[in-house]
Amino acid sequence: MWICTVTCTSLRCMKRTNVYIDEAHDAQLKEIAARTGRSEAELIRASIERFILSERAWQDDLEDWPTFDSGDPTLASRSDEMLARGFGR
């Protein structure tokens, strides 16, 4: 089920979903909502957004790392052996 809301500046469509949380998290969520004047749903959406952005940033960081192709498909499985040989052990 999709729920669409219209505000003065935008049309925002959201999919309804259910989330199961334990009692401790539920109590903490209710306390934060009451203290901040925000709805529980708003806090959950903000948390999901932060999580997605952090995951995306992590992936972006990984894409910037250089890659190396040794031409040897077994090199990764023999890394300890190769390092020992390289350091003269």
Short mmCIF file of C-alpha atoms in Angstrom, two decimals:
data_model
loop_
_atom_site.label_atom_id
_atom_site.label_comp_id
_atom_site.label_asym_id
_atom_site.label_seq_id
_atom_site.Cartn_x
_atom_site.Cartn_y
_atom_site.Cartn_z
CA MET A 1 0.00 0.00 0.00
CA TRP A 2 1.33 3.43 -0.94
CA ILE A 3 0.32 6.59 0.89
CA CYS A 4 0.87 9.93 -0.80
CA THR A 5 0.88 13.24 1.03
CA VAL A 6 0.82 16.67 -0.54
CA THR A 7 2.44 19.66 1.11
CA CYS A 8 2.85 23.19 -0.12
CA THR A 9 6.20 22.38 -1.69
CA SER A 10 6.15 18.73 -2.69
CA LEU A 11 4.34 15.48 -3.31
CA ARG A 12 5.78 12.71 -1.15
CA CYS A 13 4.74 9.11 -1.71
CA MET A 14 5.63 6.54 0.91
CA LYS A 15 5.12 2.81 1.11
CA ARG A 16 3.55 1.55 4.30
CA THR A 17 5.48 -1.18 6.10
CA ASN A 18 5.57 -2.86 9.49
CA VAL A 19 8.62 -3.07 11.72
CA TYR A 20 8.95 -5.33 14.74
CA ILE A 21 11.09 -3.98 17.59
CA ASP A 22 11.69 -5.18 21.11
CA GLU A 23 10.09 -3.53 24.14
CA ALA A 24 13.23 -1.67 25.18
CA HIS A 25 13.63 -0.03 21.77
CA ASP A 26 9.91 0.75 21.67
CA ALA A 27 10.12 2.51 25.05
CA GLN A 28 13.21 4.46 23.97
CA LEU A 29 11.56 5.45 20.69
CA LYS A 30 8.44 6.69 22.52
CA GLU A 31 10.58 8.68 24.97
CA ILE A 32 12.58 10.34 22.20
CA ALA A 33 9.40 11.12 20.24
CA ALA A 34 7.80 12.73 23.31
CA ARG A 35 10.95 14.68 24.19
CA THR A 36 11.55 15.99 20.66
CA GLY A 37 7.95 16.48 19.59
CA ARG A 38 8.46 14.29 16.54
CA SER A 39 6.38 11.26 15.63
CA GLU A 40 7.77 7.75 16.01
CA ALA A 41 7.32 7.27 12.25
CA GLU A 42 9.35 10.41 11.54
CA LEU A 43 12.16 9.19 13.80
CA ILE A 44 12.17 5.77 12.12
CA ARG A 45 12.24 7.33 8.64
CA ALA A 46 15.13 9.62 9.67
CA SER A 47 17.04 6.63 11.06
CA ILE A 48 16.52 4.65 7.85
CA GLU A 49 17.70 7.62 5.79
CA ARG A 50 20.88 8.00 7.90
CA PHE A 51 21.56 4.26 7.61
CA ILE A 52 21.15 4.29 3.83
CA LEU A 53 23.41 7.35 3.48
CA SER A 54 26.10 5.75 5.66
CA GLU A 55 25.98 2.53 3.62
CA ARG A 56 26.20 4.51 0.39
CA ALA A 57 29.19 6.48 1.73
CA TRP A 58 30.91 3.23 2.72
CA GLN A 59 30.39 1.81 -0.78
CA ASP A 60 31.64 5.05 -2.36
CA ASP A 61 34.79 4.84 -0.22
CA LEU A 62 35.42 1.25 -1.36
CA GLU A 63 35.07 2.22 -5.01
CA ASP A 64 37.93 4.70 -4.62
CA TRP A 65 40.38 2.03 -3.44
CA PRO A 66 42.88 0.87 -6.05
CA THR A 67 42.65 -2.66 -7.33
CA PHE A 68 45.44 -5.06 -8.23
CA ASP A 69 45.38 -7.98 -10.63
CA SER A 70 48.36 -10.27 -10.08
CA GLY A 71 47.31 -12.59 -12.86
CA ASP A 72 47.42 -15.41 -10.30
CA PRO A 73 43.92 -16.55 -9.28
CA THR A 74 45.35 -18.47 -6.29
CA LEU A 75 47.29 -15.55 -4.79
CA ALA A 76 44.63 -14.59 -2.23
CA SER A 77 44.47 -18.12 -0.83
CA ARG A 78 48.27 -18.21 -0.55
CA SER A 79 48.78 -14.73 0.95
CA ASP A 80 50.44 -15.96 4.17
CA GLU A 81 52.87 -18.09 2.20
CA MET A 82 53.71 -15.27 -0.19
CA LEU A 83 54.20 -12.72 2.61
CA ALA A 84 56.49 -15.12 4.50
CA ARG A 85 58.51 -15.68 1.33
CA GLY A 86 58.68 -11.94 0.65
CA PHE A 87 59.95 -11.19 4.14
CA GLY A 88 62.54 -13.97 3.97
CA ARG A 89 61.03 -16.43 6.41
#
